[in-house]
Coordinates of C-alpha atoms (C1' of nucleotides) in Angstrom, one line a residue:
Chain T
M1 CA 180.9 231.8 123.6
R2 CA 184.1 229.5 124.8
A3 CA 187.1 231.1 123.3
D4 CA 187.5 227.8 120.8
A5 CA 184.1 227.6 119.9
Q6 CA 184.7 231.9 119.0
R7 CA 187.7 231.0 117.4
N8 CA 186.2 228.6 115.3
R9 CA 183.7 230.5 113.8
D10 CA 185.7 233.5 113.2
R11 CA 187.9 230.6 110.9
I12 CA 185.4 229.5 109.3
V13 CA 184.1 232.8 108.3
E14 CA 187.5 234.0 107.4
V15 CA 188.1 230.9 104.9
A16 CA 184.6 231.1 103.8
R17 CA 185.5 234.2 102.1
D18 CA 188.0 233.4 99.8
V19 CA 186.7 229.9 98.8
F20 CA 183.1 231.9 97.9
R21 CA 185.4 234.1 95.7
E22 CA 188.0 231.8 94.4
Q23 CA 184.6 229.4 93.8
G24 CA 181.1 230.9 93.8
Y25 CA 178.7 230.4 96.4
D26 CA 178.1 227.1 95.2
A27 CA 181.6 226.3 96.6
S28 CA 181.8 222.5 99.0
L29 CA 181.1 223.7 102.3
D30 CA 183.7 220.5 103.0
E31 CA 185.7 222.5 101.3
V32 CA 185.5 225.4 103.8
A33 CA 185.3 223.3 106.8
K34 CA 188.8 221.4 105.2
R35 CA 190.3 224.6 104.4
A36 CA 189.4 226.4 108.4
G37 CA 191.0 223.2 109.9
V38 CA 187.3 221.9 111.5
G39 CA 185.2 219.0 111.1
A40 CA 182.1 218.8 108.9
G41 CA 179.6 219.2 111.9
T42 CA 181.3 222.1 113.5
L43 CA 180.7 224.6 110.1
Y44 CA 176.6 223.1 110.5
R45 CA 176.3 224.1 114.4
H46 CA 177.9 228.1 113.3
F47 CA 176.4 227.9 110.3
P48 CA 173.1 225.6 109.9
Q49 CA 172.2 227.0 106.6
R50 CA 174.0 228.0 103.9
E51 CA 172.8 231.6 104.2
N52 CA 173.9 232.1 107.5
L53 CA 177.3 232.2 106.0
L54 CA 176.5 234.4 103.9
D55 CA 175.6 236.8 106.2
A56 CA 178.4 236.3 108.6
I57 CA 181.1 237.0 105.3
M58 CA 178.7 240.3 104.4
Q59 CA 178.7 241.3 107.8
S60 CA 182.7 242.9 106.7
W61 CA 181.5 245.3 104.5
V62 CA 178.5 246.1 105.7
D63 CA 180.3 249.7 106.7
R64 CA 181.2 250.3 103.4
V65 CA 177.5 250.5 101.7
H66 CA 176.9 253.3 103.9
D67 CA 180.1 255.4 102.8
A68 CA 179.3 254.3 99.3
A69 CA 175.5 255.9 99.7
D70 CA 177.0 258.7 100.8
K71 CA 179.9 259.2 98.7
A72 CA 177.3 258.8 96.0
V73 CA 175.4 261.0 97.1
T74 CA 178.0 264.1 97.5
R75 CA 179.3 263.1 93.9
E76 CA 179.7 265.6 91.4
G77 CA 177.4 265.0 87.8
T78 CA 173.6 265.5 87.0
P79 CA 171.1 263.5 88.7
R80 CA 171.5 260.9 86.0
E81 CA 175.3 261.0 86.1
Q82 CA 174.8 260.0 90.1
L83 CA 171.9 257.4 89.6
L84 CA 174.1 255.2 87.3
A85 CA 177.8 256.0 89.1
W86 CA 175.6 254.2 92.3
F87 CA 173.8 251.9 90.3
E88 CA 177.5 250.6 88.8
T89 CA 178.7 250.8 92.7
Y90 CA 175.5 249.1 94.1
V91 CA 176.3 246.6 91.5
G92 CA 180.0 245.8 92.3
L93 CA 178.7 245.3 96.6
I94 CA 176.7 242.9 95.6
S95 CA 179.1 241.0 93.3
V96 CA 181.7 240.0 95.2
H97 CA 181.2 236.3 94.3
K98 CA 179.6 234.5 92.2
G99 CA 176.2 233.2 92.5
G100 CA 175.9 236.9 95.3
P101 CA 173.6 239.0 93.4
A102 CA 171.5 236.1 92.9
K103 CA 171.4 234.7 96.5
I104 CA 171.3 238.9 97.8
T105 CA 168.5 240.2 95.1
S106 CA 166.3 237.2 95.5
A107 CA 166.3 237.8 99.1
M108 CA 165.3 240.7 99.4
G109 CA 162.3 241.9 101.0
H110 CA 161.7 238.8 102.2
E111 CA 161.5 238.9 106.5
E112 CA 162.5 234.9 106.9
S113 CA 166.0 234.6 104.9
P114 CA 168.7 234.6 107.1
I115 CA 170.5 237.4 105.6
R116 CA 167.8 240.1 105.8
T117 CA 169.4 242.6 107.5
K118 CA 172.1 242.7 104.9
C119 CA 169.5 243.0 102.6
Q120 CA 167.8 246.0 105.1
T121 CA 171.2 247.9 104.9
L122 CA 171.6 248.0 100.7
A123 CA 167.4 248.9 100.5
A124 CA 168.6 251.6 103.3
A125 CA 171.7 253.0 101.1
N126 CA 169.3 252.5 97.7
D127 CA 167.2 254.6 99.9
R128 CA 169.8 257.2 100.8
V129 CA 170.4 258.0 97.0
L130 CA 166.8 257.9 96.4
D131 CA 165.8 260.4 98.7
H132 CA 168.6 262.7 97.5
L133 CA 167.4 263.0 94.1
R134 CA 164.0 263.0 95.2
E135 CA 164.6 266.3 96.9
A136 CA 166.3 267.7 93.7
G137 CA 162.9 266.3 91.9
A138 CA 164.5 264.4 89.9
L139 CA 163.0 261.4 90.3
R140 CA 159.3 259.3 89.8
P141 CA 158.0 259.9 93.1
D142 CA 156.3 256.5 93.2
V143 CA 159.8 254.9 93.1
D144 CA 161.3 252.6 96.4
S145 CA 164.4 251.2 97.3
V146 CA 162.7 247.3 97.2
Q147 CA 161.8 248.0 93.6
M148 CA 165.7 249.8 92.5
C149 CA 167.9 246.8 94.4
R150 CA 164.9 244.2 92.4
L151 CA 166.3 246.2 88.9
V152 CA 169.6 246.6 89.5
G153 CA 169.6 243.3 91.3
G154 CA 168.2 241.4 87.9
V155 CA 171.1 243.7 86.2
A156 CA 173.6 242.5 88.3
T157 CA 172.3 238.6 88.3
V158 CA 172.2 238.9 84.8
A159 CA 176.2 239.7 84.1
D160 CA 177.3 237.7 87.1
Q161 CA 175.0 234.6 85.4
G162 CA 176.1 235.5 81.7
E163 CA 179.8 236.3 82.7
L164 CA 179.0 239.7 80.8
D165 CA 181.9 243.2 81.4
A166 CA 181.3 246.3 82.3
A167 CA 180.9 247.9 79.1
V168 CA 177.6 245.7 78.1
V169 CA 176.1 246.2 81.5
R170 CA 176.6 249.8 81.8
P171 CA 173.9 250.7 78.6
L172 CA 171.9 248.2 80.7
L173 CA 171.8 250.0 83.9
E174 CA 171.3 253.1 81.9
V175 CA 167.5 252.0 81.4
V176 CA 166.7 251.0 84.4
A177 CA 168.0 254.6 85.5
D178 CA 166.3 256.2 82.6
G179 CA 163.1 254.8 83.7
V180 CA 163.2 256.1 87.5
L181 CA 164.6 259.6 86.5
A182 CA 161.1 262.4 86.3
Q183 CA 160.8 262.2 81.9
Chain G
M1 CA 168.1 206.5 64.4
R2 CA 167.3 203.4 65.1
A3 CA 163.2 203.3 65.9
D4 CA 163.8 201.9 69.4
A5 CA 166.3 205.3 70.5
Q6 CA 163.7 207.6 68.6
R7 CA 161.4 206.1 71.2
N8 CA 163.3 206.3 74.0
R9 CA 164.6 209.9 73.2
D10 CA 160.8 211.3 73.0
R11 CA 160.0 209.6 76.1
I12 CA 163.1 211.7 77.8
V13 CA 161.8 215.0 77.0
E14 CA 158.0 214.3 77.2
V15 CA 159.1 213.3 80.8
A16 CA 161.5 215.6 81.9
R17 CA 158.8 218.4 80.8
D18 CA 156.8 217.3 83.4
V19 CA 159.3 216.6 85.9
F20 CA 161.3 220.7 85.4
R21 CA 157.9 222.0 85.5
E22 CA 157.2 220.1 88.9
Q23 CA 160.5 220.6 90.4
G24 CA 162.3 222.8 89.0
Y25 CA 165.3 222.8 86.7
D26 CA 167.7 221.6 89.1
A27 CA 165.5 218.5 89.0
S28 CA 167.3 214.6 89.7
L29 CA 168.3 213.7 86.3
D30 CA 168.1 210.1 87.6
E31 CA 164.4 210.6 88.5
V32 CA 163.9 211.6 84.8
A33 CA 165.4 208.4 83.8
K34 CA 163.7 206.3 86.4
R35 CA 159.8 207.9 85.3
A36 CA 160.8 207.9 81.5
G37 CA 161.9 204.3 81.9
V38 CA 165.4 204.2 81.1
G39 CA 168.9 203.7 81.9
A40 CA 170.9 206.9 83.2
G41 CA 173.8 206.1 80.4
T42 CA 171.0 206.5 77.7
L43 CA 169.9 210.0 78.7
Y44 CA 173.4 210.8 79.0
R45 CA 173.9 209.5 75.6
H46 CA 170.9 211.6 74.9
F47 CA 171.7 214.8 76.4
P48 CA 175.4 214.6 77.8
Q49 CA 174.2 218.5 79.5
R50 CA 172.0 219.5 81.5
E51 CA 171.2 221.9 78.4
N52 CA 170.7 220.2 75.7
L53 CA 168.3 218.5 77.7
L54 CA 166.4 222.1 78.3
D55 CA 166.9 222.6 74.4
A56 CA 164.5 219.7 73.3
I57 CA 161.9 220.7 76.4
M58 CA 161.7 223.8 74.2
Q59 CA 161.2 222.7 70.5
S60 CA 157.8 222.4 71.6
W61 CA 156.8 226.4 72.1
V62 CA 159.1 227.7 70.0
D63 CA 156.2 229.1 67.7
R64 CA 154.2 229.8 70.2
V65 CA 157.1 232.3 70.8
H66 CA 156.1 233.7 66.9
D67 CA 153.1 233.6 67.7
A68 CA 152.7 235.5 70.9
A69 CA 154.9 238.3 69.5
D70 CA 152.4 238.8 66.2
K71 CA 149.6 239.3 68.8
A72 CA 151.7 242.0 70.6
V73 CA 152.2 243.8 67.5
T74 CA 148.6 243.9 66.6
R75 CA 147.4 244.2 69.7
E76 CA 144.8 247.6 71.0
G77 CA 147.1 250.4 72.9
T78 CA 149.2 252.9 73.3
P79 CA 153.2 251.5 72.3
R80 CA 153.7 251.7 76.3
E81 CA 151.1 249.0 76.8
Q82 CA 151.8 246.7 73.7
L83 CA 155.1 246.9 75.1
L84 CA 154.5 246.0 78.5
A85 CA 151.6 243.7 77.2
W86 CA 154.4 242.0 75.3
F87 CA 156.8 242.1 78.6
E88 CA 154.8 239.9 80.2
T89 CA 154.5 237.4 78.4
Y90 CA 157.8 236.7 77.3
V91 CA 158.3 236.4 80.9
G92 CA 155.5 233.9 81.2
L93 CA 157.2 232.4 78.2
I94 CA 161.0 232.2 79.7
S95 CA 159.0 231.9 83.1
V96 CA 157.9 227.7 82.4
H97 CA 159.2 226.2 84.9
K98 CA 162.0 227.1 88.3
G99 CA 165.2 228.3 87.4
G100 CA 164.2 229.2 83.8
P101 CA 164.6 232.2 83.5
A102 CA 168.2 232.5 84.4
K103 CA 169.6 229.2 82.3
I104 CA 167.8 231.3 79.4
T105 CA 168.2 234.5 79.8
S106 CA 171.7 234.4 81.1
A107 CA 173.0 232.1 77.6
M108 CA 171.5 235.2 75.9
G109 CA 174.3 236.0 73.2
H110 CA 176.4 233.1 74.0
E111 CA 177.6 231.2 70.8
E112 CA 178.7 228.1 72.8
S113 CA 175.4 227.9 74.3
P114 CA 173.2 224.4 73.8
I115 CA 169.9 226.7 73.5
R116 CA 171.3 229.4 71.2
T117 CA 169.1 228.6 68.8
K118 CA 166.0 229.2 71.9
C119 CA 167.7 232.6 72.9
Q120 CA 168.1 233.4 68.9
T121 CA 164.0 232.8 69.0
L122 CA 163.2 234.5 71.5
A123 CA 166.1 237.7 70.6
A124 CA 163.9 237.8 67.1
A125 CA 160.5 237.8 68.8
N126 CA 161.7 240.6 70.9
D127 CA 162.7 241.9 67.8
R128 CA 159.6 241.6 66.3
V129 CA 158.5 244.3 68.3
L130 CA 160.7 246.7 68.6
D131 CA 160.8 246.8 65.5
H132 CA 156.8 247.7 65.3
L133 CA 157.4 250.6 67.9
R134 CA 160.2 251.7 66.3
E135 CA 158.3 252.7 63.4
A136 CA 155.8 254.0 65.1
G137 CA 158.8 256.0 66.6
A138 CA 157.8 255.2 69.5
L139 CA 161.5 253.7 70.8
R140 CA 164.4 254.8 71.6
P141 CA 166.3 254.5 68.5
D142 CA 169.7 252.7 70.7
V143 CA 167.5 249.6 71.9
D144 CA 168.2 246.2 70.8
S145 CA 167.0 243.0 71.3
V146 CA 169.2 241.6 73.1
Q147 CA 169.5 243.8 75.6
M148 CA 165.6 244.0 76.1
C149 CA 166.3 239.7 76.2
R150 CA 168.7 240.6 79.3
L151 CA 166.4 243.7 81.0
V152 CA 163.4 241.7 80.8
G153 CA 164.9 238.3 82.1
G154 CA 166.3 240.0 84.8
V155 CA 162.9 241.4 85.9
A156 CA 162.1 237.8 85.7
T157 CA 164.9 235.6 87.5
V158 CA 164.9 238.0 90.6
A159 CA 160.5 237.1 90.3
D160 CA 161.8 233.1 90.1
Q161 CA 163.9 233.4 92.2
G162 CA 161.9 235.5 94.6
E163 CA 159.3 234.4 94.2
L164 CA 157.5 237.3 93.0
D165 CA 153.7 237.5 91.9
A166 CA 152.9 239.3 89.1
A167 CA 151.4 242.5 90.9
V168 CA 154.8 243.3 92.4
V169 CA 156.1 242.4 89.0
R170 CA 154.9 244.7 87.0
P171 CA 156.3 248.0 88.9
L172 CA 159.8 246.5 87.7
L173 CA 158.3 246.3 84.4
E174 CA 156.9 249.6 83.6
V175 CA 160.4 250.4 84.6
V176 CA 161.8 248.9 82.5
A177 CA 159.1 249.7 79.5
D178 CA 159.5 253.6 80.4
G179 CA 163.4 253.6 80.2
V180 CA 163.7 252.3 76.9
L181 CA 160.7 254.3 75.0
A182 CA 161.2 257.4 73.8
Q183 CA 161.5 260.0 76.3
Chain Q
dA1 C1' 179.8 222.6 126.1
dC2 C1' 182.3 222.1 121.6
dC3 C1' 184.9 219.3 118.6
dT4 C1' 186.1 215.4 115.4
dG5 C1' 185.0 212.0 111.4
dA6 C1' 183.2 208.2 110.8
dA7 C1' 178.6 207.6 108.3
dC8 C1' 174.7 208.0 105.4
dA9 C1' 171.9 209.8 101.4
dC10 C1' 171.1 211.4 96.8
dC11 C1' 172.9 212.6 93.0
dG12 C1' 175.6 213.4 88.4
dT13 C1' 178.6 210.8 85.0
dT14 C1' 181.1 206.3 83.6
dC15 C1' 181.2 202.5 81.2
dA16 C1' 181.7 196.9 81.3
dA17 C1' 178.6 193.6 79.8
dG18 C1' 174.3 193.0 77.2
dT19 C1' 171.0 193.2 73.7
Chain F
dA1 C1' 174.0 200.6 67.3
dC2 C1' 172.4 201.0 71.8
dC3 C1' 170.9 200.1 76.0
dT4 C1' 171.4 198.8 81.4
dG5 C1' 172.8 199.3 85.3
dA6 C1' 176.4 198.4 88.8
dA7 C1' 179.8 200.9 90.5
dC8 C1' 182.5 205.3 91.8
dA9 C1' 182.9 210.5 92.6
dC10 C1' 181.3 214.4 95.2
dC11 C1' 179.1 216.6 98.1
dG12 C1' 175.7 217.7 102.4
dT13 C1' 174.3 216.6 107.3
dT14 C1' 173.6 214.2 110.9
dC15 C1' 175.6 212.0 115.1
dA16 C1' 177.8 209.4 118.2
dA17 C1' 181.7 209.3 120.6
dG18 C1' 185.3 212.2 122.9
dT19 C1' 187.4 215.7 125.0

DNA sequence: ACCTGAACACCGTTCAAGT
DNA sequence: ACCTGAACACCGTTCAAGT
C-alpha cells in the first residue's frame, strides 16, 4: 500500500472512532470523511461497507479483550461473582459506542460478517471464562460461548437502546448468570 | 374527525402494517403514503413520528396479548414448560416485523414513548403469567415483569437482527427461564 | 495507484397553495 | 379542516477527471 494511502486509512479509522463514540454507529460517513480530510470516495475505497470500518475500529481493543478475560478468571470470589464481573466487563467492551452491542451481537456466528474475526475473539474470551468455571464444576455442561455472547449481548443491546443505567442492568445479568450456573 | 380524514388514517395504518411486515420497521414512509394513496403531508399530520404509526399498528393485536397470557396460564405442564411456552409466545408477539423487538423492548419502561400503552399491555400480560407461577411457588420472589420483558425482548432482538431460527433461540430462552425459576 | 468532489438516488420533513 | 405534492435537507454511493 502506498504511503499516502496508508496514512489516509489510518486517519479515517482514528476519526471514525471519535465520531462513532460521539454520535453512535449510525453517524454520517460524510462527516467522517470531512473530519479526516479525505474525499468520500477515499473512504469507500478503503471501507466498502460500514462494517469494514467497524472492524478496523475494533482492531485496537482486541488485546484488551484477552486481558480482560484473564483478569476475570484470576479474580477473587465465588463462581457467581466471577461470572457477573465478567458479564459487566463484556457489556462494557461491546458498548463503546451507541449501536455497537446490536451490530456486534447480531454478527455473532455469522461467517460472512466483516467483523467475524472480532466476534471470534469475543467468543474465545467468553470460552476462556466459561472453561474456567466449568473446571470448577460451577457451570451447566451444555452452555457454549456463542450462546453466552448472545444472551449477554442481548442485555447489552437492550441497555444501549433503552439507555438503561448499570443499576437496572445488573439484575438482568444476574438472571442470566443464575441460568447458566449449575443449579 | 372528518370522515375523509378518518378514512385516510385507517388506510395508512392498514398499508403500513403490510409494508412493515414486508420490509421491516425501517421501511420508507414515502412508500407507505404512496400505497395508501395520500400525500406525504397527510401521513405526517396523522403520525408526526414513526413510533406513532407503530403504536397504531399495534392497536389491533392488544386483545390477542391478553388471550395469549390466559392460554399460557391454563396450559398443561410444569412451571418451566409453561414459562417457556409463554416466552416463545411473547417472542412471536413482538417479532411481527423486522426491527419490532428492538423498538418495543427499548421503549419498555419509558413513560414518554408513543408506544407506552402497548408496552404496558405487554408488561401486564407478563405479570399475569408471572403471578400465576409465583402463586405456585415456582418463581424467584424478586423478578418483575419489566425485567422479564427486557430479558426475553433482548433475546428476541438478537434473534431478529441475527436472523436466528427457533431451534437456536430455544436454549437461550431456557437459560432465562432457569434464571427466574426458584432454584 | 490513489484521490477528489461533483453528481445521482433516496428518503424524511415541511409548507404554500388548493379544496 | 384537511389534503397535495413540490421543495429542501441530508446522506449513501458512484465515477469521471485529475495527480
